[in-house]
Coordinates of C-alpha atoms in Angstrom, one line a residue:
M1 CA 0.1 0.1 0.2
M2 CA 2.7 2.4 0.9
M3 CA 4.9 1.7 -2.4
R4 CA 1.5 2.5 -4.0
Q5 CA 1.3 6.1 -2.4
A6 CA 4.8 6.6 -3.4
W7 CA 4.5 5.5 -7.2
L8 CA 0.9 7.7 -7.0
A9 CA 2.8 10.6 -5.3
L10 CA 5.7 10.3 -8.0
A11 CA 3.4 10.3 -10.8
L12 CA 1.3 13.0 -9.3
S13 CA 4.5 15.4 -9.0
L14 CA 5.5 14.7 -12.8
V15 CA 1.3 15.9 -13.9
V16 CA 2.3 19.0 -12.4
A17 CA 5.8 19.7 -13.1
V18 CA 4.5 19.2 -16.9
A19 CA 1.8 21.2 -16.4
H20 CA 3.9 24.0 -14.9
A21 CA 6.3 23.9 -18.4
Q22 CA 3.3 24.7 -20.5
P23 CA 3.5 28.2 -21.6
V24 CA 0.4 30.0 -20.6
A25 CA -1.7 31.3 -23.4
P26 CA -2.1 35.2 -24.4
V27 CA -5.5 36.6 -23.4
A28 CA -6.9 39.1 -25.9
S29 CA -9.9 41.8 -24.5
L30 CA -11.2 44.8 -26.0
D31 CA -12.0 47.9 -24.2
R32 CA -15.5 48.3 -26.0
T33 CA -17.3 45.9 -27.6
R34 CA -19.4 48.5 -29.7
V35 CA -18.3 51.4 -31.6
G36 CA -18.8 53.6 -34.4
V37 CA -17.1 53.4 -38.0
S38 CA -15.2 56.2 -37.4
E39 CA -14.2 55.5 -33.8
T40 CA -10.9 53.8 -32.1
V41 CA -11.1 51.1 -30.1
T42 CA -8.1 49.6 -28.2
L43 CA -7.0 45.6 -28.3
N44 CA -5.3 44.9 -25.0
I45 CA -3.1 41.1 -25.4
E46 CA -2.1 40.2 -21.8
V47 CA 0.8 37.5 -21.7
A48 CA 2.5 36.0 -18.6
D49 CA 5.6 37.1 -19.7
D50 CA 8.3 40.1 -20.1
N51 CA 9.6 39.1 -23.8
L52 CA 7.0 39.8 -26.5
G53 CA 8.6 39.4 -29.2
N54 CA 7.0 41.1 -32.5
P55 CA 3.5 40.2 -33.0
D56 CA 2.4 39.7 -36.7
L57 CA -0.6 42.9 -37.0
S58 CA -1.2 41.7 -41.1
P59 CA -4.1 39.9 -40.4
L60 CA -5.9 43.1 -38.9
A61 CA -5.4 45.1 -42.2
A62 CA -8.5 43.6 -43.8
D63 CA -10.9 45.5 -41.8
F64 CA -8.8 48.0 -39.3
F65 CA -6.3 50.7 -39.6
V66 CA -3.6 50.0 -37.2
L67 CA -3.3 53.4 -35.6
G68 CA -0.5 52.9 -33.0
T69 CA 1.1 50.4 -30.2
S70 CA 1.9 50.7 -27.0
T71 CA 3.2 48.5 -24.3
N72 CA 2.9 48.2 -20.7
H73 CA 5.5 45.6 -18.6
S74 CA 5.0 44.5 -14.5
L75 CA 7.1 42.5 -12.6
S76 CA 5.6 40.8 -9.2
I77 CA 7.6 38.6 -6.6
V78 CA 5.4 36.2 -4.5
N79 CA 7.0 33.6 -1.9
G80 CA 10.4 34.3 -4.1
K81 CA 8.5 33.5 -7.6
R82 CA 9.1 35.8 -10.3
E83 CA 5.8 36.6 -12.4
A84 CA 6.2 39.1 -15.7
H85 CA 3.1 40.2 -17.0
T86 CA 3.0 42.5 -20.1
I87 CA 0.2 44.5 -22.3
L88 CA 0.3 45.1 -25.3
G89 CA -2.1 47.8 -26.5
I90 CA -3.5 48.3 -30.6
A91 CA -5.5 51.2 -31.5
L92 CA -7.3 50.3 -34.1
R93 CA -10.5 52.1 -36.2
P94 CA -12.7 50.1 -38.5
K95 CA -13.0 50.3 -41.9
H96 CA -16.8 49.4 -42.4
E97 CA -19.7 49.1 -40.4
G98 CA -21.5 46.1 -39.4
Q99 CA -20.3 42.8 -37.2
V100 CA -16.7 42.4 -37.1
T101 CA -14.3 40.0 -36.0
V102 CA -11.0 41.0 -34.5
P103 CA -8.8 38.1 -36.2
A104 CA -6.6 35.7 -33.5
L105 CA -2.7 37.6 -33.5
S106 CA 0.0 35.2 -33.4
I107 CA 2.1 36.4 -30.4
G108 CA 5.0 34.4 -28.8
G109 CA 4.3 31.3 -30.7
Q110 CA 0.5 31.1 -29.9
L111 CA -2.5 32.5 -31.0
T112 CA -5.0 34.7 -29.5
Q113 CA -8.7 34.0 -29.3
P114 CA -11.1 35.9 -32.1
L115 CA -13.1 38.6 -30.7
P116 CA -16.5 40.0 -31.8
L117 CA -17.2 43.8 -31.9
S118 CA -20.4 46.1 -33.0
V119 CA -19.2 48.5 -35.8
E120 CA -22.6 51.4 -36.2
A121 CA -22.7 53.6 -38.3
T122 CA -21.4 57.2 -37.6
S123 CA -24.1 59.3 -36.0
H124 CA -25.5 61.8 -38.1
S125 CA -26.2 64.6 -35.6
P126 CA -27.4 68.3 -35.9
A127 CA -24.5 70.4 -37.1
D128 CA -24.4 72.9 -34.1
A129 CA -23.8 70.0 -31.9
A130 CA -20.9 69.3 -34.2
N131 CA -19.6 72.9 -34.2
R132 CA -19.7 73.1 -30.4
P133 CA -16.5 72.3 -28.4
V134 CA -18.0 70.2 -25.8
V135 CA -20.8 67.6 -26.1
L136 CA -22.4 65.6 -23.8
E137 CA -25.1 62.5 -24.4
G138 CA -26.5 59.8 -22.5
K139 CA -28.4 56.5 -23.9
V140 CA -29.9 53.7 -22.4
D141 CA -29.7 50.0 -23.4
P142 CA -32.6 48.1 -23.8
A143 CA -35.3 50.6 -24.1
T144 CA -38.1 48.4 -22.3
G145 CA -37.4 45.7 -19.3
Y146 CA -38.9 44.2 -16.2
V147 CA -38.4 45.4 -12.4
G148 CA -35.0 44.3 -11.0
Q149 CA -33.6 44.2 -14.8
Q150 CA -30.4 45.9 -15.2
F151 CA -30.4 48.7 -17.5
D152 CA -26.8 50.2 -19.6
Y153 CA -26.4 53.6 -19.2
T154 CA -23.9 54.6 -21.3
L155 CA -22.6 58.6 -21.0
R156 CA -20.3 60.3 -23.5
L157 CA -18.3 63.5 -23.0
Y158 CA -17.4 64.8 -26.8
F159 CA -14.4 67.3 -26.7
A160 CA -12.6 69.0 -29.7
V161 CA -10.5 71.4 -27.3
N162 CA -8.1 70.9 -24.5
L163 CA -9.4 70.9 -21.3
A164 CA -7.5 72.2 -18.4
D165 CA -9.9 70.5 -16.3
G166 CA -13.7 69.4 -15.6
Q167 CA -16.3 68.0 -13.4
L168 CA -18.7 65.0 -15.3
G169 CA -21.6 64.5 -13.1
D170 CA -23.7 61.1 -12.6
P171 CA -27.5 60.4 -13.8
S172 CA -30.1 59.9 -11.2
A173 CA -33.2 58.3 -11.3
E174 CA -36.3 58.2 -8.9
G175 CA -37.5 54.8 -7.7
A176 CA -33.7 53.0 -9.5
E177 CA -30.8 51.6 -7.6
I178 CA -27.6 53.1 -10.1
R179 CA -23.8 51.9 -9.9
R180 CA -21.1 53.0 -11.8
I181 CA -19.5 50.1 -13.8
G182 CA -15.6 49.7 -14.9
S183 CA -13.4 52.6 -15.9
D184 CA -13.7 55.2 -18.4
A185 CA -13.0 54.5 -21.9
N186 CA -11.3 57.0 -23.9
F187 CA -11.1 56.9 -27.6
Q188 CA -11.3 59.3 -31.1
T189 CA -14.1 59.8 -33.1
E190 CA -15.1 62.1 -36.0
R191 CA -18.6 64.2 -36.0
G192 CA -19.4 66.7 -38.8
G193 CA -15.9 66.6 -40.2
R194 CA -14.2 67.5 -36.6
R195 CA -12.1 65.1 -34.6
F196 CA -13.4 64.3 -31.4
N197 CA -12.3 63.4 -28.3
V198 CA -14.5 61.0 -26.4
V199 CA -14.7 59.8 -22.6
E200 CA -17.2 57.2 -22.3
R201 CA -18.8 55.9 -19.3
H202 CA -21.3 53.1 -18.0
Y203 CA -23.9 52.9 -15.3
A204 CA -25.7 50.2 -14.2
I205 CA -29.7 51.3 -13.8
I206 CA -32.3 48.8 -11.8
P207 CA -35.6 49.7 -11.4
Q208 CA -37.5 48.9 -8.3
H209 CA -41.0 49.7 -9.7
A210 CA -43.0 49.3 -12.8
G211 CA -43.9 52.2 -15.0
S212 CA -42.3 55.0 -16.7
L213 CA -38.3 55.5 -15.5
E214 CA -37.1 59.2 -16.1
I215 CA -33.5 59.3 -16.1
K216 CA -32.4 62.9 -14.9
P217 CA -29.2 63.8 -17.5
P218 CA -26.0 65.0 -15.9
G219 CA -24.0 67.8 -16.6
F220 CA -19.9 68.7 -17.1
Q221 CA -18.7 71.9 -16.5
G222 CA -14.9 72.6 -17.1
T223 CA -12.2 74.8 -18.5
A224 CA -10.5 74.9 -22.2
V225 CA -7.4 76.5 -23.1
D226 CA -5.7 77.4 -26.1
P227 CA -1.6 76.4 -26.1
T228 CA -1.2 79.2 -28.6
D229 CA -2.5 81.6 -26.3
V230 CA 0.0 82.8 -23.3
N231 CA -2.5 83.9 -21.0
S232 CA -4.3 80.3 -20.9
F233 CA -1.4 79.4 -18.5
F234 CA -2.5 81.8 -16.0
G235 CA -5.7 80.7 -15.2
A236 CA -7.2 83.0 -18.7
G237 CA -9.1 79.7 -19.9
E238 CA -12.5 79.6 -21.1
P239 CA -15.4 77.9 -19.4
V240 CA -17.1 75.4 -21.1
N241 CA -20.2 73.3 -20.1
A242 CA -22.9 70.5 -21.2
V243 CA -25.9 68.9 -20.2
A244 CA -27.1 65.6 -21.8
Q245 CA -30.3 65.2 -23.1
P246 CA -33.2 63.2 -20.6
V247 CA -33.9 59.8 -21.4
S248 CA -36.9 57.2 -20.3
V249 CA -37.6 53.8 -20.3
E250 CA -40.6 51.7 -19.8
V251 CA -40.3 49.3 -16.9
Q252 CA -42.5 46.3 -16.5
S253 CA -43.7 44.4 -14.0
R254 CA -42.8 40.7 -13.1
P255 CA -44.6 38.5 -16.0
A256 CA -48.1 36.2 -14.8
S257 CA -46.2 33.1 -17.2
A258 CA -43.0 33.6 -14.8
P259 CA -42.5 30.5 -12.8
D260 CA -43.2 30.9 -9.0
G261 CA -40.1 31.4 -6.4
A262 CA -37.2 34.3 -6.5
W263 CA -37.7 36.1 -10.0
L264 CA -34.4 36.8 -11.6
P265 CA -34.2 38.7 -14.5
A266 CA -30.7 38.1 -16.2
R267 CA -28.8 38.0 -19.5
S268 CA -27.4 34.5 -18.5
L269 CA -27.5 32.4 -15.5
T270 CA -25.2 29.3 -14.6
L271 CA -25.7 27.0 -11.6
S272 CA -23.3 24.3 -10.6
L273 CA -22.3 21.2 -7.8
D274 CA -18.8 20.8 -7.4
G275 CA -16.7 18.5 -5.1
F276 CA -18.0 15.1 -5.4
P277 CA -15.1 12.3 -4.9
A278 CA -13.5 11.4 -8.6
D279 CA -14.2 7.8 -7.8
G280 CA -17.9 8.5 -6.5
K281 CA -17.1 6.8 -3.7
A282 CA -17.2 8.1 0.4
R283 CA -17.4 6.4 3.9
V284 CA -19.4 6.6 6.5
G285 CA -18.5 9.6 9.0
Q286 CA -16.1 10.8 6.9
P287 CA -16.9 14.4 5.4
M288 CA -17.2 15.7 1.5
T289 CA -17.0 18.9 1.1
L290 CA -19.4 20.4 -1.9
A291 CA -19.9 23.9 -3.4
M292 CA -23.0 25.0 -5.3
R293 CA -22.0 28.4 -7.3
L294 CA -24.3 30.7 -9.0
D295 CA -23.5 32.8 -11.6
A296 CA -25.8 35.6 -12.7
T297 CA -24.8 38.3 -15.9
G298 CA -27.2 41.4 -15.5
L299 CA -27.9 40.7 -11.7
P300 CA -26.2 41.6 -8.7
F301 CA -25.5 39.5 -5.9
E302 CA -27.7 40.9 -3.6
A303 CA -30.7 39.9 -6.1
L304 CA -29.6 36.3 -6.1
P305 CA -31.1 33.7 -3.6
A306 CA -29.6 31.7 -1.0
L307 CA -28.1 28.3 -1.9
S308 CA -29.2 25.1 -0.3
L309 CA -29.2 21.5 -1.0
P310 CA -32.1 19.1 -0.8
K311 CA -32.3 17.1 2.3
L312 CA -30.5 13.8 2.3
D313 CA -31.5 10.5 3.3
G314 CA -28.5 9.0 4.8
A315 CA -26.2 12.1 5.4
D316 CA -26.0 15.0 7.6
V317 CA -25.8 18.5 5.5
Y318 CA -23.7 21.1 7.5
P319 CA -23.8 24.4 5.3
D320 CA -20.7 27.0 5.4
K321 CA -20.7 30.7 5.4
A322 CA -21.7 31.7 2.2
V323 CA -19.2 33.8 -0.5
T324 CA -20.9 36.3 -2.5
G325 CA -19.2 39.2 -4.9
S326 CA -20.1 41.1 -8.0
S327 CA -17.7 41.4 -11.1
T328 CA -18.4 43.4 -14.7
N329 CA -18.3 41.8 -18.2
G330 CA -18.3 44.9 -20.2
P331 CA -21.3 47.2 -19.2
W332 CA -22.8 44.5 -17.4
I333 CA -22.8 43.2 -13.6
T334 CA -22.3 39.6 -13.3
G335 CA -23.6 38.6 -9.6
R336 CA -21.9 35.4 -7.7
R337 CA -23.0 33.4 -4.7
Q338 CA -21.0 30.4 -3.6
Q339 CA -22.3 28.4 -0.9
G340 CA -20.4 25.3 1.2
F341 CA -21.8 22.0 2.4
A342 CA -20.3 19.2 4.6
V343 CA -22.0 16.3 4.0
V344 CA -21.8 13.4 6.2
P345 CA -22.4 9.9 5.1
T346 CA -24.1 8.3 8.2
H347 CA -25.2 5.3 6.6
A348 CA -23.4 2.7 4.2
G349 CA -24.9 2.1 0.7
R350 CA -26.2 4.5 -2.1
L351 CA -26.1 7.7 -1.3
H352 CA -28.7 9.8 -3.7
I353 CA -28.3 13.4 -4.0
P354 CA -31.6 14.7 -5.7
E355 CA -31.7 17.1 -8.8
T356 CA -31.6 21.2 -8.2
T357 CA -33.2 23.3 -10.3
L358 CA -33.7 27.0 -10.3
H359 CA -36.2 28.9 -12.3
W360 CA -34.8 32.5 -13.9
W361 CA -36.1 34.9 -16.8
N362 CA -34.1 35.3 -19.8
V363 CA -34.3 39.2 -20.3
T364 CA -32.4 39.0 -23.9
T365 CA -34.8 36.1 -25.4
D366 CA -37.7 37.0 -23.1
K367 CA -38.4 33.5 -22.1
P368 CA -38.5 31.9 -18.7
E369 CA -35.5 28.9 -18.7
T370 CA -34.4 26.6 -16.1
A371 CA -31.1 26.0 -14.2
V372 CA -30.4 22.2 -13.7
V373 CA -28.2 20.5 -11.2
P374 CA -28.4 16.7 -12.3
A375 CA -28.7 14.0 -9.4
R376 CA -26.0 12.3 -8.5
D377 CA -25.0 8.9 -6.5
I378 CA -22.4 8.1 -4.2
E379 CA -21.3 4.6 -3.1
V380 CA -21.0 4.9 1.0
A381 CA -18.9 1.9 2.2
P382 CA -18.8 1.5 6.0
A383 CA -16.5 3.4 8.6
I384 CA -13.3 2.2 9.0
G385 CA -13.6 -0.8 11.7
G386 CA -17.2 -1.3 10.9
A387 CA -18.6 -4.3 9.6
P388 CA -19.3 -4.4 5.4
V389 CA -22.6 -3.8 4.6
T390 CA -24.6 -5.8 2.2
S391 CA -27.7 -4.9 0.3
P392 CA -30.4 -7.7 -0.1
G393 CA -29.9 -9.5 -3.4
T394 CA -26.4 -8.9 -3.6
P395 CA -24.3 -11.6 -5.3
A396 CA -21.6 -13.0 -3.4
M397 CA -18.1 -12.0 -3.9
Q398 CA -16.7 -13.9 -6.1
P399 CA -12.7 -14.6 -5.5
Q400 CA -10.2 -12.4 -7.2
A401 CA -7.7 -13.5 -9.5
S402 CA -4.2 -14.0 -9.1
P403 CA -2.5 -10.8 -9.1
A404 CA 0.4 -12.1 -10.9
T405 CA -2.0 -12.2 -14.0
P406 CA -2.3 -8.6 -15.0
V407 CA 0.6 -7.8 -14.1
A408 CA 2.4 -10.2 -16.3
T409 CA -0.2 -8.8 -19.2
E410 CA 1.0 -5.2 -18.3
R411 CA 4.9 -6.1 -18.7
A412 CA 4.1 -8.3 -21.8
A413 CA 2.2 -5.4 -23.2
V414 CA 4.6 -2.4 -22.4
T415 CA 7.6 -2.4 -24.2
G416 CA 10.8 -0.1 -24.8
L417 CA 10.5 1.2 -21.2
P418 CA 13.9 2.0 -19.1
W419 CA 13.1 -0.7 -17.1
P420 CA 17.2 -0.6 -15.4
A421 CA 16.0 2.5 -14.2
I422 CA 12.5 2.4 -13.2
A423 CA 13.9 -0.9 -11.0
A424 CA 16.6 1.4 -9.3
G425 CA 13.8 4.1 -8.5
M426 CA 11.8 1.9 -7.2
A427 CA 14.5 0.1 -5.0
I428 CA 15.3 3.7 -3.9
L429 CA 12.0 4.4 -2.7
W430 CA 11.6 1.0 -0.9
L431 CA 14.4 2.0 1.1
L432 CA 12.6 5.2 1.9
T433 CA 9.7 3.4 3.0
V434 CA 11.1 0.9 5.0
A435 CA 13.6 3.7 7.1
I436 CA 10.1 5.5 7.5
W437 CA 8.3 2.4 8.7
V438 CA 11.4 1.7 11.2
V439 CA 11.2 5.4 12.6
S440 CA 7.3 5.3 13.2
A441 CA 7.5 1.7 15.0
K442 CA 10.2 3.1 17.2
H443 CA 7.6 6.1 17.9
R444 CA 4.8 4.3 18.6
R445 CA 6.5 1.5 20.6
R446 CA 7.5 4.9 22.7
V447 CA 4.3 6.2 23.2
R448 CA 2.6 3.0 24.0
A449 CA 5.3 2.8 26.9
E450 CA 4.6 6.4 27.9
A451 CA 0.6 6.5 28.0
P452 CA 0.0 4.2 30.6
V453 CA 2.1 6.3 33.0
A454 CA 0.5 9.6 32.0
A455 CA -3.0 8.2 32.6
Q456 CA -2.3 7.1 36.0
A457 CA -0.3 10.1 36.9
D458 CA -3.3 12.3 35.8
P459 CA -6.6 10.8 36.1
V460 CA -9.3 12.6 35.3
R461 CA -12.3 12.6 37.8
P462 CA -16.2 13.0 37.0
R463 CA -16.9 16.0 39.0
A464 CA -13.6 18.3 37.9
A465 CA -14.7 17.8 34.3
R466 CA -18.3 18.7 34.9
E467 CA -17.0 21.8 36.4
D468 CA -14.6 22.4 33.6
F469 CA -17.3 21.6 31.0
L470 CA -19.7 24.2 32.8
R471 CA -16.9 27.1 32.9
S472 CA -16.0 26.3 29.2
L473 CA -20.1 27.2 28.7
A474 CA -19.1 30.7 29.2
S475 CA -16.4 31.0 26.2
G476 CA -18.7 30.5 23.6
D477 CA -16.0 28.9 21.6
V478 CA -17.4 25.7 20.1
I479 CA -14.2 23.6 20.2
T480 CA -13.9 24.5 23.6
I481 CA -17.3 23.2 24.7
E482 CA -16.9 20.0 22.6
R483 CA -13.5 19.1 24.0
A484 CA -15.0 19.8 27.7
L485 CA -18.1 17.8 27.1
L486 CA -16.2 14.9 25.8
S487 CA -13.6 15.0 28.4
W488 CA -16.6 14.8 30.8
A489 CA -18.3 12.0 29.1
R490 CA -14.7 9.9 28.8
S491 CA -14.7 10.2 32.6
I492 CA -17.5 8.3 33.3
R493 CA -17.9 6.0 30.1
P494 CA -14.4 5.8 28.5
E495 CA -15.5 3.9 25.3
V496 CA -17.2 7.6 24.1
R497 CA -15.3 8.9 21.4
I498 CA -16.9 11.4 19.4
L499 CA -20.1 13.7 19.6
G500 CA -22.2 10.7 17.8
D501 CA -21.1 8.0 20.2
L502 CA -22.2 10.2 23.3
A503 CA -25.8 11.3 21.6
K504 CA -26.3 7.5 21.1
A505 CA -25.7 6.5 24.4
L506 CA -27.9 9.2 25.8
R507 CA -32.0 9.1 26.0
P508 CA -34.0 11.2 23.6
G509 CA -34.4 14.8 24.6
E510 CA -32.7 18.1 25.5
Q511 CA -29.2 17.0 25.9
R512 CA -29.3 15.0 22.5
D513 CA -30.7 18.3 21.2
A514 CA -28.0 20.3 22.5
I515 CA -25.2 17.8 21.3
S516 CA -26.9 18.4 17.5
A517 CA -27.1 22.0 17.8
L518 CA -23.0 21.6 18.6
Q519 CA -22.5 19.4 15.6
R520 CA -24.0 21.9 13.5
A521 CA -22.3 24.7 14.4
R522 CA -19.0 23.1 14.9
F523 CA -19.1 22.1 11.0
G524 CA -21.5 25.0 9.4
G525 CA -19.7 27.8 11.6
G526 CA -23.1 28.9 12.6
A527 CA -23.7 30.5 16.1
L528 CA -24.4 28.3 19.1
D529 CA -27.0 29.1 22.0
T530 CA -25.6 27.7 24.8
S531 CA -28.0 30.2 27.8
R532 CA -30.0 26.7 28.8
W533 CA -27.3 24.0 28.6
R534 CA -26.3 24.9 32.6
E535 CA -29.9 23.9 33.3
V536 CA -29.8 20.9 30.7
F537 CA -26.7 19.5 32.1
D538 CA -26.7 20.4 35.8
T539 CA -27.8 17.2 37.1
G540 CA -25.3 14.6 34.8
F541 CA -25.9 13.1 31.7
D542 CA -29.5 11.3 31.3
W543 CA -27.4 8.0 30.2
A544 CA -30.2 5.7 28.1
P545 CA -30.9 2.4 30.0
P546 CA -28.1 -0.8 29.3
A547 CA -29.5 -3.3 27.2
G548 CA -31.3 -6.5 29.1
P549 CA -29.5 -9.8 29.8
A550 CA -30.7 -11.1 26.3
D551 CA -28.6 -8.8 24.3
N552 CA -25.4 -8.8 26.1
G553 CA -25.5 -13.0 26.6
G554 CA -23.9 -12.5 30.1
L555 CA -24.0 -14.6 33.3
P556 CA -27.3 -14.1 35.5
P557 CA -26.6 -11.9 38.3
L558 CA -24.9 -13.7 41.5
Y559 CA -27.9 -12.7 43.6
P560 CA -31.2 -12.2 42.1
R561 CA -33.6 -10.4 43.5

């Protein structure tokens, strides 16, 4: 067994080494996914290396003008390991409108992923807007939606002058939550034959009521300076300002065809459950840690429901503290909620974990959908030291074939391997195994020799153990209370090893309920209420009556009554 574990560790180390040896693929992204035909967009390529080389930009020539490139290097050392990152920025201007794909580029011997880009026709704004030095515009997407759905409000500041300073306000809407999304994007565009610099900002607007939602426009105030005017350097700039036009959206209430439960209007939603044993097997008393995760694009994490497992027949479930957060994917919020569960099997056999479903509303297709986690079955073996459990109708175990046969077959099938080197490695591992076994055996003999002396030198008395337990209740610490309670129980009944043994030895009632609450707090990380525990345990343990003479098979009493 130990030799098999040693070979397994060696194989895993080789797999990890090979995985680390693989170079990390470059990651490409766009600062915007929707642009005008005369606007610029930046393609960012990030690699985990400080030596990019010269990437081939020729595939971009079919649909884009390449305006220039920039490089940003960063270096960090974490735990003595050097990590270098490089971001290459490529300024592009589309040649035509429509759905365009930024092609994959070869960099460092690897290819980036292709990226979709929506190119819109140049906006035909009024002539006076093109002649003004500063213009502020706001638009909302989509034009209609539902309560609780995220709307994207895009604010663009156009300026064709040099700004010495400026203050850009935020939109407001009564009856809606407004959040600023991501960082500002900077690019250039052409309007009415005039070149403008543009600052683009996104806001998430989440209406709380149905009806017409009016979005009050923000404003901009700044100071424009003329580089050719000497007086501009002494605060003699010209004040400029602009105000965006108001916009409104129609907010609908929850549709009647929406399924019951939590109202989740999202652009996309995924639900997953991970952490199952790779071999599909578990053991009684040994916890499995499962993690359920919910990701929804277009919803903040505050709008996501609490996650739970269905009741399991044959296992106790202890939920952990939920982990939540929100991130941004372009202009859209992506809410995340992750819930861990400690699943402790209580019976041998087949543990069935039922299917988990979550209903949500797809605002892109305007239809209800259901996220499903499929059912799983886990084979649970008896606890270590327990008798094997055989279900009814299971055929008797057949004798296994001699292990020499498959080994011989494998040796006959494998050829061309460096057997001398492998044999030498096995010999070294065998010697290390023997040395570890000898040291462990000496340690075990020393512990067995010292254990009786320690037990005799410091016996635990029930009265003192009881007082220690009652004092531990004031601490409120779950681990301290558990240890004190088990120490008190072992001073009376040494065969009690864990809280489960103690619960089985007690009568059904308040003491058993208190132990169940302690187990939930111990595994689930929740709070423990011990306000009545002193009263419950004040008179000692409420032991269950022992089994009758017919059950234990002992001799009759010497002096029968």
